[in-house]
mmCIF file with all atom_site columns, C-alpha atoms in Angstrom:
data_model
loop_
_atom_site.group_PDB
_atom_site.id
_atom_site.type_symbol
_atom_site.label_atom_id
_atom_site.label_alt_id
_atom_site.label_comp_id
_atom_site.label_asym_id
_atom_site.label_entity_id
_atom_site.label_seq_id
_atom_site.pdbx_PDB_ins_code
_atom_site.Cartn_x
_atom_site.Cartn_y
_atom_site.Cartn_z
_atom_site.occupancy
_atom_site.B_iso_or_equiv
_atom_site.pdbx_formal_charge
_atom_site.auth_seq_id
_atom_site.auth_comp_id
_atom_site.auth_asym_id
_atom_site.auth_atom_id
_atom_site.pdbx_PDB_model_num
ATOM 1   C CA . UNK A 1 1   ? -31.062 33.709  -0.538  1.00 0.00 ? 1   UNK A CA 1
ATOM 2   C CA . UNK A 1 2   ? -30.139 30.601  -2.800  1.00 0.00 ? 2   UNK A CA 1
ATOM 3   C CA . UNK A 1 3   ? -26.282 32.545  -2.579  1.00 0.00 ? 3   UNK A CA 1
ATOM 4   C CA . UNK A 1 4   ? -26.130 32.240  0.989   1.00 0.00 ? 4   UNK A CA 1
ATOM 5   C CA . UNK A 1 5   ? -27.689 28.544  1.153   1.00 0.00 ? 5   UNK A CA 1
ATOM 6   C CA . UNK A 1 6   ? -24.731 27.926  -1.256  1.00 0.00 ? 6   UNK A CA 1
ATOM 7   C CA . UNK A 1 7   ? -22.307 29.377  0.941   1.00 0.00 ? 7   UNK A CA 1
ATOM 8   C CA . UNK A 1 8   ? -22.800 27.872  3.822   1.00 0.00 ? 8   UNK A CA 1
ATOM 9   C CA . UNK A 1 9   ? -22.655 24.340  2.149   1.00 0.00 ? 9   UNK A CA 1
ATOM 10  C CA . UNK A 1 10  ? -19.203 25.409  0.748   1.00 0.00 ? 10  UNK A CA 1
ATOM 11  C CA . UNK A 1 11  ? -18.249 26.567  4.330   1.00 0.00 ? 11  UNK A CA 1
ATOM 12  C CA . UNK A 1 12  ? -19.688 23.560  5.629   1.00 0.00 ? 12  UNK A CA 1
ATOM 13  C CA . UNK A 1 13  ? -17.996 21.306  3.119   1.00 0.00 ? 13  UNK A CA 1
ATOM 14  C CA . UNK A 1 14  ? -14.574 23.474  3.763   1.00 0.00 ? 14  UNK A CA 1
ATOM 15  C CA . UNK A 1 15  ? -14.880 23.041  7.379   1.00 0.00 ? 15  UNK A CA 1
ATOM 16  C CA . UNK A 1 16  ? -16.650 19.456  8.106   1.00 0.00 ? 16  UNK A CA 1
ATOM 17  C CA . UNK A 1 17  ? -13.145 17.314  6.983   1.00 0.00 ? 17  UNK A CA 1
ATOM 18  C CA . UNK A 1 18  ? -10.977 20.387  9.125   1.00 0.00 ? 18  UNK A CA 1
ATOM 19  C CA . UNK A 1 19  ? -12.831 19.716  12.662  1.00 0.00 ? 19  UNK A CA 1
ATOM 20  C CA . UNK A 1 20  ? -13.680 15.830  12.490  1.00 0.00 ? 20  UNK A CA 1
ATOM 21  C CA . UNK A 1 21  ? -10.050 15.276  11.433  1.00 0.00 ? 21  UNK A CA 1
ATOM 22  C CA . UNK A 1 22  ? -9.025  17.322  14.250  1.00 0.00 ? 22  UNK A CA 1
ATOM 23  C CA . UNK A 1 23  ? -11.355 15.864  16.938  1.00 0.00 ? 23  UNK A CA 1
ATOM 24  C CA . UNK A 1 24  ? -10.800 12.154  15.980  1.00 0.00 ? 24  UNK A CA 1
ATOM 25  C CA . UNK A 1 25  ? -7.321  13.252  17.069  1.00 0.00 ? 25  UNK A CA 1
ATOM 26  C CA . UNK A 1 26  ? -8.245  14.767  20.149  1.00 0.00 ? 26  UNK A CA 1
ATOM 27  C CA . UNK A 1 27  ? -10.204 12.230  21.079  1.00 0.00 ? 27  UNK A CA 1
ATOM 28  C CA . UNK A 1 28  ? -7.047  9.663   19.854  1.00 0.00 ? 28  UNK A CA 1
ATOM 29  C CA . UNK A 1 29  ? -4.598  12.388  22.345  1.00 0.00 ? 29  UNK A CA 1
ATOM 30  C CA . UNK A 1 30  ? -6.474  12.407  25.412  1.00 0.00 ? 30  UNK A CA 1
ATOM 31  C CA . UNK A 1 31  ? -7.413  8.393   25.322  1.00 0.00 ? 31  UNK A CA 1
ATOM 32  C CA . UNK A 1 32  ? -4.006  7.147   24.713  1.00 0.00 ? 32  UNK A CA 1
ATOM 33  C CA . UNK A 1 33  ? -2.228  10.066  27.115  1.00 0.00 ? 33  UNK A CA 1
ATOM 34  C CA . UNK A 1 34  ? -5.237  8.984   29.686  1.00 0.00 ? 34  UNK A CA 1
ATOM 35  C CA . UNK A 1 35  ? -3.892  5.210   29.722  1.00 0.00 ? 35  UNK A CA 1
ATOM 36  C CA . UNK A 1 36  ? -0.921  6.164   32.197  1.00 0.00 ? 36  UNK A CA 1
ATOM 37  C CA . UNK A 1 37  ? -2.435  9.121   33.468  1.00 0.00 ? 37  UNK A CA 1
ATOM 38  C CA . UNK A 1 38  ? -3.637  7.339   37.007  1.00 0.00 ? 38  UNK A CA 1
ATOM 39  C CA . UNK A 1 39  ? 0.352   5.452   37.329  1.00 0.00 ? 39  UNK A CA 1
ATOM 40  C CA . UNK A 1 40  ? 1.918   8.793   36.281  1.00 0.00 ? 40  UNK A CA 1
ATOM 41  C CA . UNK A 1 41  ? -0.053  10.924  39.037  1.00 0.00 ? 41  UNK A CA 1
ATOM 42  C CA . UNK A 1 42  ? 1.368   8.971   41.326  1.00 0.00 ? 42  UNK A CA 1
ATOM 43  C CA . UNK A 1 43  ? 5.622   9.195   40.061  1.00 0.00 ? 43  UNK A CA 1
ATOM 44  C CA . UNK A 1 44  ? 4.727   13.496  39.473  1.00 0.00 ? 44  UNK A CA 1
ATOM 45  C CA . UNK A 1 45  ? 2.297   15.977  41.624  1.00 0.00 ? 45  UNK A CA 1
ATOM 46  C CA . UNK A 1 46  ? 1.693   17.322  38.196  1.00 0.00 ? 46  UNK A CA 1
ATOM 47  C CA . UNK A 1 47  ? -0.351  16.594  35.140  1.00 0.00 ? 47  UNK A CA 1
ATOM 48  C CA . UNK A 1 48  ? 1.712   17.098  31.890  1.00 0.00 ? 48  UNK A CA 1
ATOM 49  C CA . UNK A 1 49  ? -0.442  17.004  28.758  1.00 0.00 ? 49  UNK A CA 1
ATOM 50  C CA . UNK A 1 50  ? 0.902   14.385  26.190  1.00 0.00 ? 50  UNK A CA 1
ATOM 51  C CA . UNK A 1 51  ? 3.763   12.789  28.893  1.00 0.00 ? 51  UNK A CA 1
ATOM 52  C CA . UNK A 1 52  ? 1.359   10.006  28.432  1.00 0.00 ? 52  UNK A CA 1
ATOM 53  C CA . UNK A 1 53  ? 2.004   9.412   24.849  1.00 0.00 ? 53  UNK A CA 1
ATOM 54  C CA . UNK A 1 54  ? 5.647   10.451  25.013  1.00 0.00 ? 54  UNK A CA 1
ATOM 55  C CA . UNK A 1 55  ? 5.744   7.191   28.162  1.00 0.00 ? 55  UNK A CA 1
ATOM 56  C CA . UNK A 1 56  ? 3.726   4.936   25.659  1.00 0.00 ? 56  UNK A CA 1
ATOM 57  C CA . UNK A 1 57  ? 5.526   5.961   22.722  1.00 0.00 ? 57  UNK A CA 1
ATOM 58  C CA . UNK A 1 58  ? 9.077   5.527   24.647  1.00 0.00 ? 58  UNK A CA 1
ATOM 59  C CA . UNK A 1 59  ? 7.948   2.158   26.078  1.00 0.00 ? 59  UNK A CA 1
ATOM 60  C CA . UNK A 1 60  ? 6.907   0.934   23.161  1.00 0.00 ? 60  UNK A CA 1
ATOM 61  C CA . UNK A 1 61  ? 9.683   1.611   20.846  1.00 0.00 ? 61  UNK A CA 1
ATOM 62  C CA . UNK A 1 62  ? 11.846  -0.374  23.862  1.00 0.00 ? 62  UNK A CA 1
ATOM 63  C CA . UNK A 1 63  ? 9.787   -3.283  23.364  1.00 0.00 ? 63  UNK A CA 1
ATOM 64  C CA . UNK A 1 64  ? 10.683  -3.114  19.908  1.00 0.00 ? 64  UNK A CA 1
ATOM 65  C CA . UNK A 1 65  ? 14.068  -2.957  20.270  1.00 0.00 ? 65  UNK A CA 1
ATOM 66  C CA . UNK A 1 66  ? 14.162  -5.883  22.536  1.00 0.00 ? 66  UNK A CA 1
ATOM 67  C CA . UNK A 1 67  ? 12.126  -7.866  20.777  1.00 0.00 ? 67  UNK A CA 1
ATOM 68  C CA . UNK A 1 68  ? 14.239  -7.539  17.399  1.00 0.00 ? 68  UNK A CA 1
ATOM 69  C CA . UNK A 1 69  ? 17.517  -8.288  19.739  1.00 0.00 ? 69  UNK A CA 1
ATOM 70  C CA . UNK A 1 70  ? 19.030  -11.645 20.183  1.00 0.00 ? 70  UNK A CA 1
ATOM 71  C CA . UNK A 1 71  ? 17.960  -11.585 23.942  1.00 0.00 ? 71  UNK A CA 1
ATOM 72  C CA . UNK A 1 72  ? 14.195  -11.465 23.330  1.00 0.00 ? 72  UNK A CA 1
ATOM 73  C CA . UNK A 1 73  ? 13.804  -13.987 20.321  1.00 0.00 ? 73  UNK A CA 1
ATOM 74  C CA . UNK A 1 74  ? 13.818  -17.354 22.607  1.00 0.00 ? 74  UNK A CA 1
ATOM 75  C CA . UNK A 1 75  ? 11.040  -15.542 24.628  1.00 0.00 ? 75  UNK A CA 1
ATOM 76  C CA . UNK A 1 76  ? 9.377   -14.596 21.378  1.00 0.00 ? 76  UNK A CA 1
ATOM 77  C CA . UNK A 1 77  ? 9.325   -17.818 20.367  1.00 0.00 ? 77  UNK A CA 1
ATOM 78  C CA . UNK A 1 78  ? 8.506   -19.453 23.801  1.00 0.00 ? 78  UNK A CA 1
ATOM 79  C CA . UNK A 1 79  ? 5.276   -16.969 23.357  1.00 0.00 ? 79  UNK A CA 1
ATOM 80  C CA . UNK A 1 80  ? 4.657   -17.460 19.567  1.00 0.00 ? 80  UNK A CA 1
ATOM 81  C CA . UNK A 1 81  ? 4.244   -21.393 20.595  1.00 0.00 ? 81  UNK A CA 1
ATOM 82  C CA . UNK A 1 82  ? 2.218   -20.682 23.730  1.00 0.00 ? 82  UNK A CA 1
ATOM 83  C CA . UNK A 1 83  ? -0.325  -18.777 21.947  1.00 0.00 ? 83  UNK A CA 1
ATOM 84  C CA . UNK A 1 84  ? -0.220  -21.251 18.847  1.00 0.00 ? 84  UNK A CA 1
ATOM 85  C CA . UNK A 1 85  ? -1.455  -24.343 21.212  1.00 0.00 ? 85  UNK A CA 1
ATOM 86  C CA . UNK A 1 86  ? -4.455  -22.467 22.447  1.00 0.00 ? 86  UNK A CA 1
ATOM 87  C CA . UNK A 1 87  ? -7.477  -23.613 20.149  1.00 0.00 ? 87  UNK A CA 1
ATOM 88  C CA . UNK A 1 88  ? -9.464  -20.165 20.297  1.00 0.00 ? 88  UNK A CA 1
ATOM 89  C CA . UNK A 1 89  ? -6.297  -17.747 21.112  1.00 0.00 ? 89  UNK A CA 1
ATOM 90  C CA . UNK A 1 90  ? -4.634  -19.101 18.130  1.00 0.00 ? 90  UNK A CA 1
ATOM 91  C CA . UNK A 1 91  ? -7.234  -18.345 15.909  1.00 0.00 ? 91  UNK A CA 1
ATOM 92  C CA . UNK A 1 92  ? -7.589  -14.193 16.835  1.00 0.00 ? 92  UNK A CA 1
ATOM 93  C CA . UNK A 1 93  ? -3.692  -14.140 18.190  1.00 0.00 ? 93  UNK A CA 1
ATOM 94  C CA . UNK A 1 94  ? -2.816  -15.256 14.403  1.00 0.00 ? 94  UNK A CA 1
ATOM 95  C CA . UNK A 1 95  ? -5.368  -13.242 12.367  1.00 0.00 ? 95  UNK A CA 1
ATOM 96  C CA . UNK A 1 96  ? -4.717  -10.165 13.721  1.00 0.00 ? 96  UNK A CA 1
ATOM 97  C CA . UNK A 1 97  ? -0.612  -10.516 14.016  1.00 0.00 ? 97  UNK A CA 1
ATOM 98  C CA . UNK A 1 98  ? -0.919  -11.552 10.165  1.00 0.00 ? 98  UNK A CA 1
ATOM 99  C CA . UNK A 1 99  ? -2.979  -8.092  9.615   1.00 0.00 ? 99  UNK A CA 1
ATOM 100 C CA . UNK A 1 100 ? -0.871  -5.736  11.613  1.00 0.00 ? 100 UNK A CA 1
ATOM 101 C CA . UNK A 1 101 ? 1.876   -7.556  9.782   1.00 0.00 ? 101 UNK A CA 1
ATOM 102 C CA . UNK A 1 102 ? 0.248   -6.905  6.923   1.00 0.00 ? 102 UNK A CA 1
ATOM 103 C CA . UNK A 1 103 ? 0.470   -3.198  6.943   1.00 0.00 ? 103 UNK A CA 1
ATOM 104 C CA . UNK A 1 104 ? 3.344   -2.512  8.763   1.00 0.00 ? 104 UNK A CA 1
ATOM 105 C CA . UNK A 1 105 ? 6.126   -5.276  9.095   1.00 0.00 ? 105 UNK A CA 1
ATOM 106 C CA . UNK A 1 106 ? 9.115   -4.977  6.738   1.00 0.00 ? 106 UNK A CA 1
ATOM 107 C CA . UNK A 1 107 ? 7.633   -7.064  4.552   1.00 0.00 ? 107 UNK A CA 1
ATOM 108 C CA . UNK A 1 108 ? 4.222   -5.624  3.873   1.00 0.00 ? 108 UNK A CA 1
ATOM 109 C CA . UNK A 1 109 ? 1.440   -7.359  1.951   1.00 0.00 ? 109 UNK A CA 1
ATOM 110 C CA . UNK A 1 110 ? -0.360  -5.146  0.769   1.00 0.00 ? 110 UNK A CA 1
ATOM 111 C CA . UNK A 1 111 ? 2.042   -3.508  -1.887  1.00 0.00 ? 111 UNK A CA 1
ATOM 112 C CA . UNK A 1 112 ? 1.025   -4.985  -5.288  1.00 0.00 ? 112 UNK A CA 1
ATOM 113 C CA . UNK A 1 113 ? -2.091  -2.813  -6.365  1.00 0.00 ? 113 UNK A CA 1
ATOM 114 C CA . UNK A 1 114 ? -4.248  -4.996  -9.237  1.00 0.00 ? 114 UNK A CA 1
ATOM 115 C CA . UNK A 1 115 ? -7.248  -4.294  -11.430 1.00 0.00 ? 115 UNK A CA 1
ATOM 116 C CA . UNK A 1 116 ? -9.754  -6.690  -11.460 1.00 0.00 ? 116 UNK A CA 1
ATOM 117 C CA . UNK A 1 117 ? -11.975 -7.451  -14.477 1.00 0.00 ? 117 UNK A CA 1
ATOM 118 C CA . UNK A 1 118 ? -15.069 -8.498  -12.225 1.00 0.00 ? 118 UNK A CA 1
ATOM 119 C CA . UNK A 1 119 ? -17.407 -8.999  -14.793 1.00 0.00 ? 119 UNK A CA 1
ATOM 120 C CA . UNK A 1 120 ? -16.875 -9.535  -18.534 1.00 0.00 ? 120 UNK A CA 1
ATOM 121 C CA . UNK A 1 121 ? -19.727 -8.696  -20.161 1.00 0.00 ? 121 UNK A CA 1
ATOM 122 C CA . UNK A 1 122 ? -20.114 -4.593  -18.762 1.00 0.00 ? 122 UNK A CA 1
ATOM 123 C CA . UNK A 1 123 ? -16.329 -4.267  -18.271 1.00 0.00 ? 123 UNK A CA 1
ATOM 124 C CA . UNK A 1 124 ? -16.822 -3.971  -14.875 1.00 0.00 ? 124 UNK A CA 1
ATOM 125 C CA . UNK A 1 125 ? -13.550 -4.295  -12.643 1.00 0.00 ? 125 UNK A CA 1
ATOM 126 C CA . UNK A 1 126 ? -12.161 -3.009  -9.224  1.00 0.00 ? 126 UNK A CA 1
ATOM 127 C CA . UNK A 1 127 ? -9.137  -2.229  -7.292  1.00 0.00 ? 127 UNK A CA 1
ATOM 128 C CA . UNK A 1 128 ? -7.419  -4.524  -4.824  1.00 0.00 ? 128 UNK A CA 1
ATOM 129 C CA . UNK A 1 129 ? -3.930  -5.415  -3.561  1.00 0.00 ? 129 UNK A CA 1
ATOM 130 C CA . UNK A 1 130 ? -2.496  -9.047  -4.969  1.00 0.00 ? 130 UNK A CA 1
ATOM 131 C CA . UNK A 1 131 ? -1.584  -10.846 -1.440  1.00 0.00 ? 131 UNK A CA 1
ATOM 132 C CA . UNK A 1 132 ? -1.052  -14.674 -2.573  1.00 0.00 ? 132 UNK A CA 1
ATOM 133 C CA . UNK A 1 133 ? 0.064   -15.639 -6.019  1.00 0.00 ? 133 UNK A CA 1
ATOM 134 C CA . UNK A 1 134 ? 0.378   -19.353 -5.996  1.00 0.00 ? 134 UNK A CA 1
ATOM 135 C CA . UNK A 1 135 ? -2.877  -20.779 -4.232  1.00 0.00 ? 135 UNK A CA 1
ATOM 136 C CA . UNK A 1 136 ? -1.242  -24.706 -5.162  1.00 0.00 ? 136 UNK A CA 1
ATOM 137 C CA . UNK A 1 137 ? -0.887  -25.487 -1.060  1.00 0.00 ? 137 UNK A CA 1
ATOM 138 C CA . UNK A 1 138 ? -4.699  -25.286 -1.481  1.00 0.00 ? 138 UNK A CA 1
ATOM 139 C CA . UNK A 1 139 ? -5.170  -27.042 -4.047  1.00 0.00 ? 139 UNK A CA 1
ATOM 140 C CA . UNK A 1 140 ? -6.404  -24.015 -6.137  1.00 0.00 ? 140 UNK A CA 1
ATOM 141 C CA . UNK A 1 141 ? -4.352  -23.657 -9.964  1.00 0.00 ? 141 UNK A CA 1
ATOM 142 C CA . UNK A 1 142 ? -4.174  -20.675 -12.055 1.00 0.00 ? 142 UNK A CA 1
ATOM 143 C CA . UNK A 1 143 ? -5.485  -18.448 -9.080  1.00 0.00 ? 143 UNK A CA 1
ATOM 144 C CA . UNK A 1 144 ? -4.450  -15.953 -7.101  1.00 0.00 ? 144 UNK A CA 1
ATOM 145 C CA . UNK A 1 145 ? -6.038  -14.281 -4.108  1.00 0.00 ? 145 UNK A CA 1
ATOM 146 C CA . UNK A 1 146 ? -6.607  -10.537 -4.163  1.00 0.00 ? 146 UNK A CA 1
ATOM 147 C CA . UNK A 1 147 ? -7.966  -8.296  -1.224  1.00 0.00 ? 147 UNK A CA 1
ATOM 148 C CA . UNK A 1 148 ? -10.684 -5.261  -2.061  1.00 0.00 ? 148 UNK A CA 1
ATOM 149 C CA . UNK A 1 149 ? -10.276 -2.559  0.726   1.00 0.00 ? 149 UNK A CA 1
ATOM 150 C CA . UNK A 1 150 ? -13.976 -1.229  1.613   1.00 0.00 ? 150 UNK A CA 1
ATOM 151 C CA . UNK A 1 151 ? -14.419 2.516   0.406   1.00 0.00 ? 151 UNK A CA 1
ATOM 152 C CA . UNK A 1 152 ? -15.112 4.052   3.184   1.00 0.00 ? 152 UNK A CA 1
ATOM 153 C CA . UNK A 1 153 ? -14.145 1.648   6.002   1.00 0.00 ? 153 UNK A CA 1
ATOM 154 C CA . UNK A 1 154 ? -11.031 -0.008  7.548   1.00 0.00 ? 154 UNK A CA 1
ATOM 155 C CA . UNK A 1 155 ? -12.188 -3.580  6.141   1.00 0.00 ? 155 UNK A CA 1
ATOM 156 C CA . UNK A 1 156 ? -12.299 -5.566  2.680   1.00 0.00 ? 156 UNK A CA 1
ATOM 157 C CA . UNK A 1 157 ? -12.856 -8.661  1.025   1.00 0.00 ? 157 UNK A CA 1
ATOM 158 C CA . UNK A 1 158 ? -10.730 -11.515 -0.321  1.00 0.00 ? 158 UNK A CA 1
ATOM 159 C CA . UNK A 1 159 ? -11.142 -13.446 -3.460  1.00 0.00 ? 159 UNK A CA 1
ATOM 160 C CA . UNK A 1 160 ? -9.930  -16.254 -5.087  1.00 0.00 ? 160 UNK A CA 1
ATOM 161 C CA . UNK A 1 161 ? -9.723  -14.921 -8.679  1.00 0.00 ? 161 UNK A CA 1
ATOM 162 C CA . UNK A 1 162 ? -8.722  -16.078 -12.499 1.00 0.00 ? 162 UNK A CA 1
ATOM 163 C CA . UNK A 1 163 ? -4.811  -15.281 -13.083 1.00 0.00 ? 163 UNK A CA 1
ATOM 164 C CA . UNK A 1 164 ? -6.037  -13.879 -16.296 1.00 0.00 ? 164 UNK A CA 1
ATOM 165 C CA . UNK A 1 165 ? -8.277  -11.626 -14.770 1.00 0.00 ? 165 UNK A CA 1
ATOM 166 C CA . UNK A 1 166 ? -5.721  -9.474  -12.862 1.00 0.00 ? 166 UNK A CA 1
ATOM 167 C CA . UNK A 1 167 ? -3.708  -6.533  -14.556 1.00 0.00 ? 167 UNK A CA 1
ATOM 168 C CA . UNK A 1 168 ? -0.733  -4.955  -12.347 1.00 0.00 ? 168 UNK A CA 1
ATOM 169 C CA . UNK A 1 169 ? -1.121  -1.325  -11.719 1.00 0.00 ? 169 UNK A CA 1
ATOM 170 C CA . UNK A 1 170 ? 2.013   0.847   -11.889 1.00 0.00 ? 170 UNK A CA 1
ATOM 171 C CA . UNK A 1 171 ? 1.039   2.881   -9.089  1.00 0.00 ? 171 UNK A CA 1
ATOM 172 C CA . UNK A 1 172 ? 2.190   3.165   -5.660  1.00 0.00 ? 172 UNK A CA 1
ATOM 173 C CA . UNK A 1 173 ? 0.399   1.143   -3.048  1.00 0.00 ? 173 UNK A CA 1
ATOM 174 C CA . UNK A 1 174 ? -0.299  3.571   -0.943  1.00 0.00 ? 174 UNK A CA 1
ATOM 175 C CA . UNK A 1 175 ? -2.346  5.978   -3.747  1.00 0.00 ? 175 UNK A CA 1
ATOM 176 C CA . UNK A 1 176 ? -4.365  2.798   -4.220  1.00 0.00 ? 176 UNK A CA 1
ATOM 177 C CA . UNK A 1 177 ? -5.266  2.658   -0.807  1.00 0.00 ? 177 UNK A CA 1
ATOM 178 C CA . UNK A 1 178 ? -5.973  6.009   -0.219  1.00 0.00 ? 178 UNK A CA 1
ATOM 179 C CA . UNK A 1 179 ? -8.193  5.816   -4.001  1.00 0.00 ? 179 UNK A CA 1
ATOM 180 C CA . UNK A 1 180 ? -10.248 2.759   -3.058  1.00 0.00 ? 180 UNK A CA 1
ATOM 181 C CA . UNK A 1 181 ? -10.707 3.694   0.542   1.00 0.00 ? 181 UNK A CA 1
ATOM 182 C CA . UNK A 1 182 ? -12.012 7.368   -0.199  1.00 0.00 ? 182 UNK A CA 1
ATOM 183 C CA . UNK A 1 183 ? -14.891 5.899   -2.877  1.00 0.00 ? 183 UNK A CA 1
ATOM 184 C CA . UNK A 1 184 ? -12.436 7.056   -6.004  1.00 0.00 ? 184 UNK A CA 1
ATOM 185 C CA . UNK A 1 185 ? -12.895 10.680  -4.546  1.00 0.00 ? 185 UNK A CA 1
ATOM 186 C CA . UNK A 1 186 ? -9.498  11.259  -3.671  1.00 0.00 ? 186 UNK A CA 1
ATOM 187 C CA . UNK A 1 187 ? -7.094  11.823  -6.723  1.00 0.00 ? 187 UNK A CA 1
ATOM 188 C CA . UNK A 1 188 ? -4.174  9.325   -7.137  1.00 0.00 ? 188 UNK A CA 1
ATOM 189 C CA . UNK A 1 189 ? -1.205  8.714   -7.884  1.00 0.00 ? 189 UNK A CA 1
ATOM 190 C CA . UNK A 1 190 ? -0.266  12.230  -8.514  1.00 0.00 ? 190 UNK A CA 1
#
């Protein structure tokens, strides 16, 4: 009997990661091809599973294009300073176009993995991703700032922390991610 509870917690340990995985991206397929769905009944008699996304994906990769041209930059701009003049709008419009920026502009931020001796006396330290190294325009010296990704969660931390505390990693970026984000279950850089 203990051989079958065993099993099933395999199974169920096997299977668990398969289905979630597969209905978070259901769930992510039919809300983002539902977004058009109402405007694309309309142009066709028929619904097309995933013309939705394809529309989205399409309309979005235009916008891109325009907005890295030489036609779109003054409006860019005219935008950029429209939403820096509103007190509130500036605040969120800023944070999370730094963040997005962040992770997937050109120049991404989060690409210099550190380990962080948090405490001295047990040894204790932790994985984050160096995103400021001169803290003067703050008045902080011999600081940098460092952000700890959240096991578990799309979130973290920053910290001001001692210069001497903080020992590059030579691993990719995106191993350290994936390591600190699964809890140190996932095996990196391999």
């Amino acid at each position: 009997m203990r051989k079958i509870g065993t099993y099933f917690l395999e199974g169920l340990l096997f299977i668990a990661p398969i289905a979630v995985t597969f209905y978070i991206l259901y769930f992510i397929f039919t809300f983002v091809d539902g977004l058009l769905q109402h405007y694309l009944d309309k142009w066709i008699d028929k619904s097309i599973p995933g013309l939705g996304i394809l529309v989205i994906i399409l309309l979005l990769t235009l916008i891109g294009f325009i907005g890295s041209t030489i036609i779109a930059r003054p409006f860019k701009i005219l935008f950029n300073n429209i939403m820096e003049r509103a007190p509130i709008v500036k605040l969120i419009y800023s944070a999370i176009s730094d963040l997005l920026s962040a992770f997937v502009s050109k120049e991404k931020k989060f690409n210099k993995p550190v380990l962080v001796k948090v405490n001295s006396i047990s040894e204790l330290e932790k994985i984050g991703f160096l995103t400021q190294e001169d803290l003067t325009q703050i008045g902080i010296k011999d600081k940098v700032s460092v952000y700890f990704p959240h096991s578990y969660n799309f979130s973290g931390e920053m910290f001001i922390v001692p210069t001497e505390n903080i020992k590059l990693l030579d691993i990719p970026a995106a191993e350290a991610m994936k390591f600190v984000v699964s809890g140190g279950v996932s095996k990196a850089w391999e």
